[in-house]
PDB file of C-alpha atoms in Angstrom:
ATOM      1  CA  UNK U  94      84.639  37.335-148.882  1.00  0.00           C
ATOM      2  CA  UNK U  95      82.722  33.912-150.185  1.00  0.00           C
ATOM      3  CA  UNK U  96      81.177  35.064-153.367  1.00  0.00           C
ATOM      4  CA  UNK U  97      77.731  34.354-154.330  1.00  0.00           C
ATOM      5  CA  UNK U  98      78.885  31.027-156.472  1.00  0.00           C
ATOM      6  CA  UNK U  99      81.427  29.211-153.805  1.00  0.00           C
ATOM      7  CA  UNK U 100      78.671  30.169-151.037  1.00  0.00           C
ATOM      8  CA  UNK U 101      76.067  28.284-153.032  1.00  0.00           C
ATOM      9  CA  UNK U 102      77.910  25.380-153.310  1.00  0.00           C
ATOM     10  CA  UNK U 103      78.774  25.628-149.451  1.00  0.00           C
ATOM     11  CA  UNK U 104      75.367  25.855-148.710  1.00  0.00           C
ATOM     12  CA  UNK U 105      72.929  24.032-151.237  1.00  0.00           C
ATOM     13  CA  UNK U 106      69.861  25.787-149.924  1.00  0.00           C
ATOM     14  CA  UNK U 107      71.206  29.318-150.371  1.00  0.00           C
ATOM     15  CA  UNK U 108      69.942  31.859-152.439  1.00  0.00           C
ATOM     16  CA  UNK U 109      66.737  28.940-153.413  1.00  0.00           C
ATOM     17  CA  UNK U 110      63.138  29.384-151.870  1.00  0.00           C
ATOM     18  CA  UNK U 111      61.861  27.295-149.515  1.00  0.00           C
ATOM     19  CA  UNK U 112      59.884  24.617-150.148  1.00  0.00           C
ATOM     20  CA  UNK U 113      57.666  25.787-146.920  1.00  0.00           C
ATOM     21  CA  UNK U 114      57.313  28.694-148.951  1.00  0.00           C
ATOM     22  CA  UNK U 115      56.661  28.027-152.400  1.00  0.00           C
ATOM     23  CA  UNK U 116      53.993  25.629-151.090  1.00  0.00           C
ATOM     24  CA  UNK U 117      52.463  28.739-149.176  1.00  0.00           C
ATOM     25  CA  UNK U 118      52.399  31.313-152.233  1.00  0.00           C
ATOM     26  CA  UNK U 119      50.929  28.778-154.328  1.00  0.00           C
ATOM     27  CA  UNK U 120      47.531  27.998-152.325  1.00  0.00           C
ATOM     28  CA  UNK U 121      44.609  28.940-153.408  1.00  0.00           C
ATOM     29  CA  UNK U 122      41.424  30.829-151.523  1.00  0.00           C
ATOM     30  CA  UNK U 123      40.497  27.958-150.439  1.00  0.00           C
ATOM     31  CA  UNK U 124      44.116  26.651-148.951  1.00  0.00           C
ATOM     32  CA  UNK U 125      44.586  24.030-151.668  1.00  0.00           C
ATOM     33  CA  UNK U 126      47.109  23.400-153.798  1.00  0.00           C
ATOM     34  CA  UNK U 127      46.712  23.111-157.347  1.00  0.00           C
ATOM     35  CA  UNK U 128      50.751  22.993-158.515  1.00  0.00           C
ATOM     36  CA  UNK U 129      51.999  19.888-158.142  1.00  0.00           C
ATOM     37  CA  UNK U 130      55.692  21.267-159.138  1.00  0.00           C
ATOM     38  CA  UNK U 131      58.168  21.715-156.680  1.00  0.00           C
ATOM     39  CA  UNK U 132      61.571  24.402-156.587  1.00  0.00           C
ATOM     40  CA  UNK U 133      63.478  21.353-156.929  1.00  0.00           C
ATOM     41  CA  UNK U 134      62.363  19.310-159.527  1.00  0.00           C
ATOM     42  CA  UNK U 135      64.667  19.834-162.118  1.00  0.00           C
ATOM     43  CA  UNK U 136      67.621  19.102-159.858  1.00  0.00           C
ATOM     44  CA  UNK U 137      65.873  16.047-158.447  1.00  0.00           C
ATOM     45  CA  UNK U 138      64.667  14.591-161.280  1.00  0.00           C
ATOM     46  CA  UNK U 139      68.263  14.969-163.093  1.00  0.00           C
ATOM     47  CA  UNK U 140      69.166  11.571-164.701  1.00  0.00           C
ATOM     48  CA  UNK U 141      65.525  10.129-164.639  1.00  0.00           C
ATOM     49  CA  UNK U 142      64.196   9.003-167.189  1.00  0.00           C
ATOM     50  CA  UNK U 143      60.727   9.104-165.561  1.00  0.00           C
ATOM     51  CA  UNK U 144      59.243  11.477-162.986  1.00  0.00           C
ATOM     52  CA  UNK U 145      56.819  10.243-160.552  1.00  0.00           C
ATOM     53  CA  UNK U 146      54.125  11.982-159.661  1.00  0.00           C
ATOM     54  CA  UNK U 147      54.168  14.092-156.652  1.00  0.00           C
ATOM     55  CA  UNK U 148      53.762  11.475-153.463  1.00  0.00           C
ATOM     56  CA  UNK U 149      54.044   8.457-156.129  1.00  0.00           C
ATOM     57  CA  UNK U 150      57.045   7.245-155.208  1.00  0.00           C
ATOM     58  CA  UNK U 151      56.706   7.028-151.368  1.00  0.00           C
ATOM     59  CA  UNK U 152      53.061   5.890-151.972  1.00  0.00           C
ATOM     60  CA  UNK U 153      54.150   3.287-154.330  1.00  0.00           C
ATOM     61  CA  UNK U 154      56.957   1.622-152.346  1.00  0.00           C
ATOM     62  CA  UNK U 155      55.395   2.100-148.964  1.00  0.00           C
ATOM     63  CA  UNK U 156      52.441  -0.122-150.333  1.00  0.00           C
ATOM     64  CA  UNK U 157      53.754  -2.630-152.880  1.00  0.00           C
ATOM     65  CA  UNK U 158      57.616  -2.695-151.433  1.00  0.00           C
ATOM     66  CA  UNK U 159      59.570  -2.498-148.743  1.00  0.00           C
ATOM     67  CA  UNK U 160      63.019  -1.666-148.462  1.00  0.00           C
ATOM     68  CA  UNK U 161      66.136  -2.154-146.200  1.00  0.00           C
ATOM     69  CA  UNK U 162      67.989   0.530-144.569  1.00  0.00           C
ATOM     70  CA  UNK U 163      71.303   1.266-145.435  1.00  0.00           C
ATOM     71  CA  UNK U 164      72.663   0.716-141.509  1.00  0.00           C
ATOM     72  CA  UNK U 165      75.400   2.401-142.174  1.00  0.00           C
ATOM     73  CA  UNK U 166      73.681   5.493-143.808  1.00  0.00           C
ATOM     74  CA  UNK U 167      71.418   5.343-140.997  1.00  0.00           C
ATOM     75  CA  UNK U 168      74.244   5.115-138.574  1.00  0.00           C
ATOM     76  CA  UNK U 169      75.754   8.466-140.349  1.00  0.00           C
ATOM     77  CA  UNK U 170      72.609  10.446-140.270  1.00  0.00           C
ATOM     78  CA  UNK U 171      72.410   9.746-136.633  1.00  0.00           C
ATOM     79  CA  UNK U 172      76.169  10.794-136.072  1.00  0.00           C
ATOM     80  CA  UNK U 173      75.359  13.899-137.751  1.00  0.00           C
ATOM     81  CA  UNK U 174      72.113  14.658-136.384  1.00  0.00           C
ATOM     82  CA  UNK U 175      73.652  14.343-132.553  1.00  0.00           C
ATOM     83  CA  UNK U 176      76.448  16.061-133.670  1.00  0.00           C
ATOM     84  CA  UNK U 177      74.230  19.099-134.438  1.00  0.00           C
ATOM     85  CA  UNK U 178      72.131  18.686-131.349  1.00  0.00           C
ATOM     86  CA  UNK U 179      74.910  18.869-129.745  1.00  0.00           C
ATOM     87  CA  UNK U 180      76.586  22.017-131.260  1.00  0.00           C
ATOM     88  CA  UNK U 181      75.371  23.356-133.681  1.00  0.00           C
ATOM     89  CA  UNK U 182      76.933  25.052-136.428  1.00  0.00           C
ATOM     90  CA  UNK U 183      76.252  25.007-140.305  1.00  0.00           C
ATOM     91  CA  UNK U 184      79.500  23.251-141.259  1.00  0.00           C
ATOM     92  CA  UNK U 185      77.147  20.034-139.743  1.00  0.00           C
ATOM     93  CA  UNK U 186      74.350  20.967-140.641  1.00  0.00           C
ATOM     94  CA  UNK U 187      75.528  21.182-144.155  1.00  0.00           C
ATOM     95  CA  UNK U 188      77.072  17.983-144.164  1.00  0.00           C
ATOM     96  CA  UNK U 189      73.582  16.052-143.009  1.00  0.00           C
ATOM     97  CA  UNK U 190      71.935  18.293-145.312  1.00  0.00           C
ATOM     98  CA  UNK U 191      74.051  16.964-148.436  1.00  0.00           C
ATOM     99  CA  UNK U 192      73.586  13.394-147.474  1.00  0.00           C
ATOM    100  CA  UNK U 193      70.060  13.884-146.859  1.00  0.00           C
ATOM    101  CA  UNK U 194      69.797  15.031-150.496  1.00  0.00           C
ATOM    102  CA  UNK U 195      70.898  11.778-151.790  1.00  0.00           C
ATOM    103  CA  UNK U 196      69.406   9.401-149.728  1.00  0.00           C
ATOM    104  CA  UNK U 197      65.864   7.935-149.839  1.00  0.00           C
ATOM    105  CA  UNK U 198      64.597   8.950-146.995  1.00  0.00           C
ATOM    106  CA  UNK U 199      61.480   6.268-146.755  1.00  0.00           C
ATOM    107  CA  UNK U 200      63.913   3.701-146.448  1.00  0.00           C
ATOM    108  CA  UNK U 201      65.780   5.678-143.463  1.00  0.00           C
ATOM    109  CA  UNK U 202      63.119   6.977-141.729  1.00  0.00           C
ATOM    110  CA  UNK U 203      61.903   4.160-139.093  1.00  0.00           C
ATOM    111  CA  UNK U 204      65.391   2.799-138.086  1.00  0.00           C
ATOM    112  CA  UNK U 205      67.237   6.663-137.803  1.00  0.00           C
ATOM    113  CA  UNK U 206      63.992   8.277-135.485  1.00  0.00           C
ATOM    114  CA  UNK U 207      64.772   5.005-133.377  1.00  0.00           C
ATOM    115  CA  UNK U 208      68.787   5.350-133.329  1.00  0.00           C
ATOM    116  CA  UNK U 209      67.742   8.867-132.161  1.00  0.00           C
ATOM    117  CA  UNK U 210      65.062   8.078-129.224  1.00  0.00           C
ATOM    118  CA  UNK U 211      67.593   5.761-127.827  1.00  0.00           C
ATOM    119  CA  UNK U 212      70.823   8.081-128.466  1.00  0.00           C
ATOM    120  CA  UNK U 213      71.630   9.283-125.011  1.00  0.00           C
ATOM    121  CA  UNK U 214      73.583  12.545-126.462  1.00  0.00           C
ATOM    122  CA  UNK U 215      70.831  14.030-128.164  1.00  0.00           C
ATOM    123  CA  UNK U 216      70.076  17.595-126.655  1.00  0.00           C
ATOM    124  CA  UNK U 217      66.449  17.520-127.239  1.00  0.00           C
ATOM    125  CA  UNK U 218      65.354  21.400-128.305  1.00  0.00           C
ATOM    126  CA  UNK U 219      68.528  21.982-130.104  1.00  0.00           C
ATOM    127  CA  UNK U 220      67.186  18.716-132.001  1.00  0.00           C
ATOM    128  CA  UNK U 221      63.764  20.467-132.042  1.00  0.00           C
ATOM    129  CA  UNK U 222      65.259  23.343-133.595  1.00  0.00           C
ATOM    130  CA  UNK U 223      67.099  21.563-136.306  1.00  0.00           C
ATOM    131  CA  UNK U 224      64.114  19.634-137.354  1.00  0.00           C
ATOM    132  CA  UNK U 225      62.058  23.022-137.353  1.00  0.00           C
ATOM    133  CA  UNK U 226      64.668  24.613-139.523  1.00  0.00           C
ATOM    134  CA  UNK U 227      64.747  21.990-142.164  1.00  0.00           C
ATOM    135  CA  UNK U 228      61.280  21.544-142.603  1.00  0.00           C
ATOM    136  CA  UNK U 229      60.845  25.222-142.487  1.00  0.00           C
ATOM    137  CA  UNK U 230      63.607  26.466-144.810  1.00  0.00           C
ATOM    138  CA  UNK U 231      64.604  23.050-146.963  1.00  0.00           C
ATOM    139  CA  UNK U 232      64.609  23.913-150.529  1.00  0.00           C
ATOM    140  CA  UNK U 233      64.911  20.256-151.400  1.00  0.00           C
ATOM    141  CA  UNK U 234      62.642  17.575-150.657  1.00  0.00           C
ATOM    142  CA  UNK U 235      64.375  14.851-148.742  1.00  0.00           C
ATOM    143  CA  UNK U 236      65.458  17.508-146.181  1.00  0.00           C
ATOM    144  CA  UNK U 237      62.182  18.733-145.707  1.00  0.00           C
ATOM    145  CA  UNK U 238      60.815  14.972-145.245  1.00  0.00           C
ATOM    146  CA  UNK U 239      63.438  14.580-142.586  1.00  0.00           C
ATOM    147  CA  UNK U 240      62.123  17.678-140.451  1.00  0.00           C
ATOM    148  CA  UNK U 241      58.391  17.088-140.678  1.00  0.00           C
ATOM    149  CA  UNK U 242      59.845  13.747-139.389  1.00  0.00           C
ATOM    150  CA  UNK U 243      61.327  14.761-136.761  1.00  0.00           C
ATOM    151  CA  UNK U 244      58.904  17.311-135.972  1.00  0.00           C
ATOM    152  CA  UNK U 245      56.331  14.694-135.619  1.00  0.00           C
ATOM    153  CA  UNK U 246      58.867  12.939-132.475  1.00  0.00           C
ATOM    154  CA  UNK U 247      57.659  16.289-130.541  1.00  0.00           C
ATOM    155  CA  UNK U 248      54.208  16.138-128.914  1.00  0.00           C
ATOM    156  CA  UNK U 249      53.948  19.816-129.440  1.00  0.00           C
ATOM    157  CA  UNK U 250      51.319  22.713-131.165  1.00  0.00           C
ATOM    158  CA  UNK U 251      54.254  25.027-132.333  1.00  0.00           C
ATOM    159  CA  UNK U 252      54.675  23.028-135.799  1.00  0.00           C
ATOM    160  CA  UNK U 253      51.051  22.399-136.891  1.00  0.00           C
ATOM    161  CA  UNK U 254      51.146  25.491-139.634  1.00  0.00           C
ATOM    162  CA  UNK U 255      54.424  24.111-140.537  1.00  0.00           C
ATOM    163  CA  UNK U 256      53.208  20.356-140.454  1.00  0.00           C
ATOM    164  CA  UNK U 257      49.840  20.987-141.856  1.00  0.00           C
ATOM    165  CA  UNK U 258      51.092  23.072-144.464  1.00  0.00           C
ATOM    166  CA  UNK U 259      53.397  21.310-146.160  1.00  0.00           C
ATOM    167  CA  UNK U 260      51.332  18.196-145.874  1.00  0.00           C
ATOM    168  CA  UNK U 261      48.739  19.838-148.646  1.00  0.00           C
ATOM    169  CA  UNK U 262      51.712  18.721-151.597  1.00  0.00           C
ATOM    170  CA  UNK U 263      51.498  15.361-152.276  1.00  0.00           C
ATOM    171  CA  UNK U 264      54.958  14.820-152.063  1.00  0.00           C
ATOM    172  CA  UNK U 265      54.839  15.360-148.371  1.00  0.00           C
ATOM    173  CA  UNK U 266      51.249  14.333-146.552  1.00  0.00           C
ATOM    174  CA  UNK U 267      52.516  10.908-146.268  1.00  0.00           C
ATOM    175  CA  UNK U 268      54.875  12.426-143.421  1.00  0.00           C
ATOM    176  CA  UNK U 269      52.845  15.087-142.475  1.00  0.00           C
ATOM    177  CA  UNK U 270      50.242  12.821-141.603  1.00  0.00           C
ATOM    178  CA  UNK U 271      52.356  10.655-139.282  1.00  0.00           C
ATOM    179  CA  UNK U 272      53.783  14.081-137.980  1.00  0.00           C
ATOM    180  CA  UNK U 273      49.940  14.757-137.135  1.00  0.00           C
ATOM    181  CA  UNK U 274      48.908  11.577-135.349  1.00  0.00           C
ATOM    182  CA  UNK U 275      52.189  11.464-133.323  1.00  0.00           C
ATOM    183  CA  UNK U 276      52.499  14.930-132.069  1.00  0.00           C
ATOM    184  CA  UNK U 277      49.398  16.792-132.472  1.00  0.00           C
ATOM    185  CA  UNK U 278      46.495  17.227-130.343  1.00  0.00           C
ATOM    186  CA  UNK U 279      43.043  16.542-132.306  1.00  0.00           C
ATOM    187  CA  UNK U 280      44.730  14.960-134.601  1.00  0.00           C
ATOM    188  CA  UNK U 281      41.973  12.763-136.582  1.00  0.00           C
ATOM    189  CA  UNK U 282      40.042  16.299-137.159  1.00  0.00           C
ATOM    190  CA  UNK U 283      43.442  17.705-138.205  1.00  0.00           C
ATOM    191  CA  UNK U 284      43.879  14.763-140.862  1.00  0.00           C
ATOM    192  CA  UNK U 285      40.114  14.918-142.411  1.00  0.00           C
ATOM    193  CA  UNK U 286      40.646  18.592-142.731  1.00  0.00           C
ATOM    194  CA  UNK U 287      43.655  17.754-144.527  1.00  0.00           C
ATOM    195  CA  UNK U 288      42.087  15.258-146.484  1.00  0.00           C
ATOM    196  CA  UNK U 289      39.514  17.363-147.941  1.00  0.00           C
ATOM    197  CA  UNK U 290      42.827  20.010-148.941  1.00  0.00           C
ATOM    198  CA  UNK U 291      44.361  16.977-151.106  1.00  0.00           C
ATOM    199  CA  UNK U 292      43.787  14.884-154.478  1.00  0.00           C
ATOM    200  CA  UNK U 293      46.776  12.129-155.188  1.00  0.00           C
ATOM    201  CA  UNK U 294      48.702  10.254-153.151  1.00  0.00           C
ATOM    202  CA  UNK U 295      48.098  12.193-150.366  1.00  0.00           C
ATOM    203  CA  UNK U 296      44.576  11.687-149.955  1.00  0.00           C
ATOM    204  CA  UNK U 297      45.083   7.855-150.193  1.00  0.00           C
ATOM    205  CA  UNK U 298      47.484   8.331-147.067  1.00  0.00           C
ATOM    206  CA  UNK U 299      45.111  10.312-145.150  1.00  0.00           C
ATOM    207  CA  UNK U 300      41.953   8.084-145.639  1.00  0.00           C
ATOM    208  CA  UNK U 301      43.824   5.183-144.471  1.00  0.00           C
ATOM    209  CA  UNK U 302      44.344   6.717-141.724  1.00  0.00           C
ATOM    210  CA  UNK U 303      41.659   8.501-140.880  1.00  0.00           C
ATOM    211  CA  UNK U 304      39.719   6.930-137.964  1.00  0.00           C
ATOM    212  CA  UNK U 305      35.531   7.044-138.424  1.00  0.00           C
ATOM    213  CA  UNK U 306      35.249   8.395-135.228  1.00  0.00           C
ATOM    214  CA  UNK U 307      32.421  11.198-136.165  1.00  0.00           C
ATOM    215  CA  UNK U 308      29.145  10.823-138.732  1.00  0.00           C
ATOM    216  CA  UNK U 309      30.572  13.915-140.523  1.00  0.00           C
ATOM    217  CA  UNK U 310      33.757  11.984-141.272  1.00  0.00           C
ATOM    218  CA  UNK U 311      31.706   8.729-142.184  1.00  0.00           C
ATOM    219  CA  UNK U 312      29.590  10.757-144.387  1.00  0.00           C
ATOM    220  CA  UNK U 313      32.230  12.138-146.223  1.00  0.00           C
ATOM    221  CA  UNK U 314      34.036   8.835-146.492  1.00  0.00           C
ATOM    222  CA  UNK U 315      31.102   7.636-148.586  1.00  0.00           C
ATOM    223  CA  UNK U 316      30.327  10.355-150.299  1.00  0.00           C
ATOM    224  CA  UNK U 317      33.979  12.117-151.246  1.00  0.00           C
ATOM    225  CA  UNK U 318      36.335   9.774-149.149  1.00  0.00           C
ATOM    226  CA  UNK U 319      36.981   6.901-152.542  1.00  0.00           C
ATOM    227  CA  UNK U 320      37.653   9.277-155.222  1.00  0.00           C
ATOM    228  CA  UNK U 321      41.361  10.240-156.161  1.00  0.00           C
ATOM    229  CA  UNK U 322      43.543  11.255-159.070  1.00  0.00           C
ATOM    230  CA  UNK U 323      45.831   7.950-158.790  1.00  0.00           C
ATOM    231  CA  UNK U 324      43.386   4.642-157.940  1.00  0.00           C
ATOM    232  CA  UNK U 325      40.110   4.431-156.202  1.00  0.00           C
ATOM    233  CA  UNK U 326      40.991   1.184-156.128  1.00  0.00           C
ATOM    234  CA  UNK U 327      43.486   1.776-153.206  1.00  0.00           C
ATOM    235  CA  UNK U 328      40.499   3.396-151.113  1.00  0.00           C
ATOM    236  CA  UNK U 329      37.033   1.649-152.015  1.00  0.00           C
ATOM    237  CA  UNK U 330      37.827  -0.640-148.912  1.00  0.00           C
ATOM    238  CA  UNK U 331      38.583   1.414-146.450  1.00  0.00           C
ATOM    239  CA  UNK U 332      35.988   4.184-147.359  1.00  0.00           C
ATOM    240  CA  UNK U 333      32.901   1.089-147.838  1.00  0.00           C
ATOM    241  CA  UNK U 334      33.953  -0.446-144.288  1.00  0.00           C
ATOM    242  CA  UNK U 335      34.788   2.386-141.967  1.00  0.00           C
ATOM    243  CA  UNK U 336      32.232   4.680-143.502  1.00  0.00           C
ATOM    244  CA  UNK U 337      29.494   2.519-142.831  1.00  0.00           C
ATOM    245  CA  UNK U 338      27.939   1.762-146.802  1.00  0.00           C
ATOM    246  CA  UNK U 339      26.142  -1.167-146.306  1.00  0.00           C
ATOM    247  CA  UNK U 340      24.180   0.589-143.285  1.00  0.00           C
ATOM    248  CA  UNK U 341      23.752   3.813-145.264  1.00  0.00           C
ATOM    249  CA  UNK U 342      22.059   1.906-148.266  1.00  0.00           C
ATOM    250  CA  UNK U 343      20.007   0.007-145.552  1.00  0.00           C
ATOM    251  CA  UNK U 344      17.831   2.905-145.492  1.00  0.00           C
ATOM    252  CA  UNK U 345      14.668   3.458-147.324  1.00  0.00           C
ATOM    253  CA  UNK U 346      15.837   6.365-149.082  1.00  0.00           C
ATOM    254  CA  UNK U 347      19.443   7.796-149.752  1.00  0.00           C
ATOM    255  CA  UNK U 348      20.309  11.301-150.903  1.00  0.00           C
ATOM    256  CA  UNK U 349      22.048  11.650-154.775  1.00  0.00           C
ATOM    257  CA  UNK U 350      25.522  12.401-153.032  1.00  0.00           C
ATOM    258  CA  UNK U 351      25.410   8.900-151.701  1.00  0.00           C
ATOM    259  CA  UNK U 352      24.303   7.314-154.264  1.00  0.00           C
ATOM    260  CA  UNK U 353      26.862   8.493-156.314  1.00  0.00           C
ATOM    261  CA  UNK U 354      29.517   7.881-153.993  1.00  0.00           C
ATOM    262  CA  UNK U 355      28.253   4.476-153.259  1.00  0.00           C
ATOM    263  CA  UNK U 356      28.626   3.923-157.155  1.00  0.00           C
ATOM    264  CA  UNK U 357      32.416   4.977-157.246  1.00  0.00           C
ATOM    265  CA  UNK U 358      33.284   3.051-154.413  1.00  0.00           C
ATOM    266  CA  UNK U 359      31.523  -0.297-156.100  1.00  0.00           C
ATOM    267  CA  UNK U 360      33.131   0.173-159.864  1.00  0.00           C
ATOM    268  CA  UNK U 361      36.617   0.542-157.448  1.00  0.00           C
ATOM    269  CA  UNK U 362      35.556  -2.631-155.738  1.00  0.00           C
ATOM    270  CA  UNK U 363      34.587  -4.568-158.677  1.00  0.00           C
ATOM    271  CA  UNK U 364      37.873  -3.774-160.656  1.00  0.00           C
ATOM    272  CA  UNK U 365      40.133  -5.801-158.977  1.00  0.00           C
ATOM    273  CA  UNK U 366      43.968  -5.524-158.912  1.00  0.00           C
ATOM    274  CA  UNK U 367      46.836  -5.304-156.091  1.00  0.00           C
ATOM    275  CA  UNK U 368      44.073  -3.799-153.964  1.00  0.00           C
ATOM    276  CA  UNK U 369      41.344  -5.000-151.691  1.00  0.00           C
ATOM    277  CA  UNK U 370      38.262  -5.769-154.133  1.00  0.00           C
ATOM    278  CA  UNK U 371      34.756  -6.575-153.573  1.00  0.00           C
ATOM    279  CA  UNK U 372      35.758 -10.187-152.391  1.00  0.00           C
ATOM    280  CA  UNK U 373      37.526  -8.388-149.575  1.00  0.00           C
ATOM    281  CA  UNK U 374      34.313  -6.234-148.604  1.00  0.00           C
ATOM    282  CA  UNK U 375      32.450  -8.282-145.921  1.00  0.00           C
ATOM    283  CA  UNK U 376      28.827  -6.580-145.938  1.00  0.00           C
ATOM    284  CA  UNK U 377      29.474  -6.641-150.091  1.00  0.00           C
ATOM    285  CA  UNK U 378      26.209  -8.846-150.751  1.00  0.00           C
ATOM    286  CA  UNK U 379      23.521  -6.739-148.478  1.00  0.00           C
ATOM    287  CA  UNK U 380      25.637  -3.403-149.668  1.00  0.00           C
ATOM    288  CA  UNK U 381      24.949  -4.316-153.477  1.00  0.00           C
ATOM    289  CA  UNK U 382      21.286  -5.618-152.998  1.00  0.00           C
ATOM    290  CA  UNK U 383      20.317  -2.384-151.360  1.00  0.00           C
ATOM    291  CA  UNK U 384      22.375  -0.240-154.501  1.00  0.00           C
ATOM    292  CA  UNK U 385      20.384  -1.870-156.713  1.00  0.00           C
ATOM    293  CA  UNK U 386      17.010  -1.259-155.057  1.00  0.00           C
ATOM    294  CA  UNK U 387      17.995   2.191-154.448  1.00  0.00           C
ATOM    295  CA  UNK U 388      18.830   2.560-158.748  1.00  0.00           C
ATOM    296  CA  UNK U 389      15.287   1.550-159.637  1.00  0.00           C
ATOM    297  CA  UNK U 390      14.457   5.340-158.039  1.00  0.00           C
ATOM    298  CA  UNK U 391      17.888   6.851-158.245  1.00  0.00           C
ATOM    299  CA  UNK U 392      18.718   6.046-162.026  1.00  0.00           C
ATOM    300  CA  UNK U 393      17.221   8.849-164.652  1.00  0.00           C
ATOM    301  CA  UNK U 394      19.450   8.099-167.435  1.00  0.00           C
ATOM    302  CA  UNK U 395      20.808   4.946-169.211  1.00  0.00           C
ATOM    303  CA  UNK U 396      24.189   5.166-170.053  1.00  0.00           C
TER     304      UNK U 396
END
């Protein structure tokens, strides 16, 4: 009989919770999250001597970097992954699942889902079901990434809890969000609902994403859409242009809301940086001329 100790190291994700389900006891009322921590921090995080903030280092290097795959890690994943498909059994499964734990799975991502659309031995659902398990019952982060993943290579409805879920941490909307658009029916109204649910990273993944395709969305966009715990630098653009500012502020009047979102998205514009910046914004000289006229009625206080 395997005792508790030799079964936990046969199996890293026994006897640990979920991230699935750490994520869902720690929503709020209103389905957000508000606990940026994860079960697996500590073990993650071991011989940093920084932590990034939850989505931070996806968002960073996924914007500012890009890196090579490994095509012999990729090459292994894929090995293991068919191997699974095709029989599955946990000695496998644990082997992907240890390599998955060290490996950065951004960098993997693009060239092992193509390896595995192209694979001819891949059994399709037992692949569905491996993906579903991981996301479901990971309890460490790169395994989790690599379900919602593969998840999103199904055009299906039976993962959106799953998907949507986990895609309110930070850490994880980035693939939840490609999940959404790739498998999921209504996905643009899944992804503004989403977007409303998140602060960080996340929200800068789902606005650039987000298509304007309703007045609701473009409303928010200028009114909520810019604002974000890392940069509104990273979203001024996108939220000015596909929101539609400079034809809001064409109007003879404009509520507070907008006005005050109109204000964040200019100070983001004007700041400059790696982003796009007010040289960038195309309507930026009409947009500006009608904020102004609008802060002779708007403005109460000098600051």
């Amino acid at each position: 009989m395997i005792n508790r100790l030799n079964q936990n190291t046969l199996y890293p994700w026994a006897g640990k919770p979920s991230i699935y389900e750490y994520i869902v006891s720690a929503l709020d009322d209103q389905g957000r999250l508000n606990d940026a921590r994860l079960p697996d921090d500590d073990e993650y995080w071991a011989g940093h001597s920084v932590r990034w903030v939850a989505g931070g280092m996806d968002g960073t290097f996924s914007h500012h970097a890009g890196g090579q795959a490994d095509a012999a890690k990729v090459q292994a994943l894929v090995q293991l992954l068919v191997k699974q498909s095709r029989s599955p059994d946990n000695k496998t499964r644990r082997a992907t699942y240890l390599k998955l734990m060290q490996e950065d799975v951004l960098s993997v991502i693009d060239p092992l889902l193509e390896s595995l659309r192209e694979h001819p031995g891949v059994v399709v659902p037992n692949l569905y079901q491996e993906a579903e398990w991981f996301a479901r019952s990971g309890a460490h982060r790169n395994v989790v990434k690599l379900g919602i993943a593969l998840l999103g290579q199904f055009e299906t409805e039976r993962h959106r809890e799953l998907v949507v879920t986990l895609g309110k941490h930070d850490e994880f909307t980035l693939y939840s969000a490609v999940a959404i658009r790739g498998s999921l029916d209504n996905a643009n109204e899944t992804l503004f609902e989403l977007a409303k649910a998140v602060d960080g990273w996340g929200k800068i993944q789902l606005v650039e994403r987000l298509e304007p395709q309703t007045q609701e969305i473009r409303d928010w966009l200028l009114r909520h859409g810019c604002r974000n715990s890392v940069m509104n630098e990273y979203l001024a653009c996108y939220c000015a242009r596909n929101g539609g500012l400079a034809e809001a502020l064409s109007q003879a009047h404009v509520d507070l809301e907008l006005y005050d979102g109109a204000g964040v998205i200019f100070s983001a514009l004007l700041s400059g940086g790696s982003a796009e910046d007010i040289d960038d914004y195309e309507d930026a000289a009409s947009a500006v001329s009608d904020f102004l006229r609008h802060s002779q009625t708007m403005c109460v206080t000098m600051a």
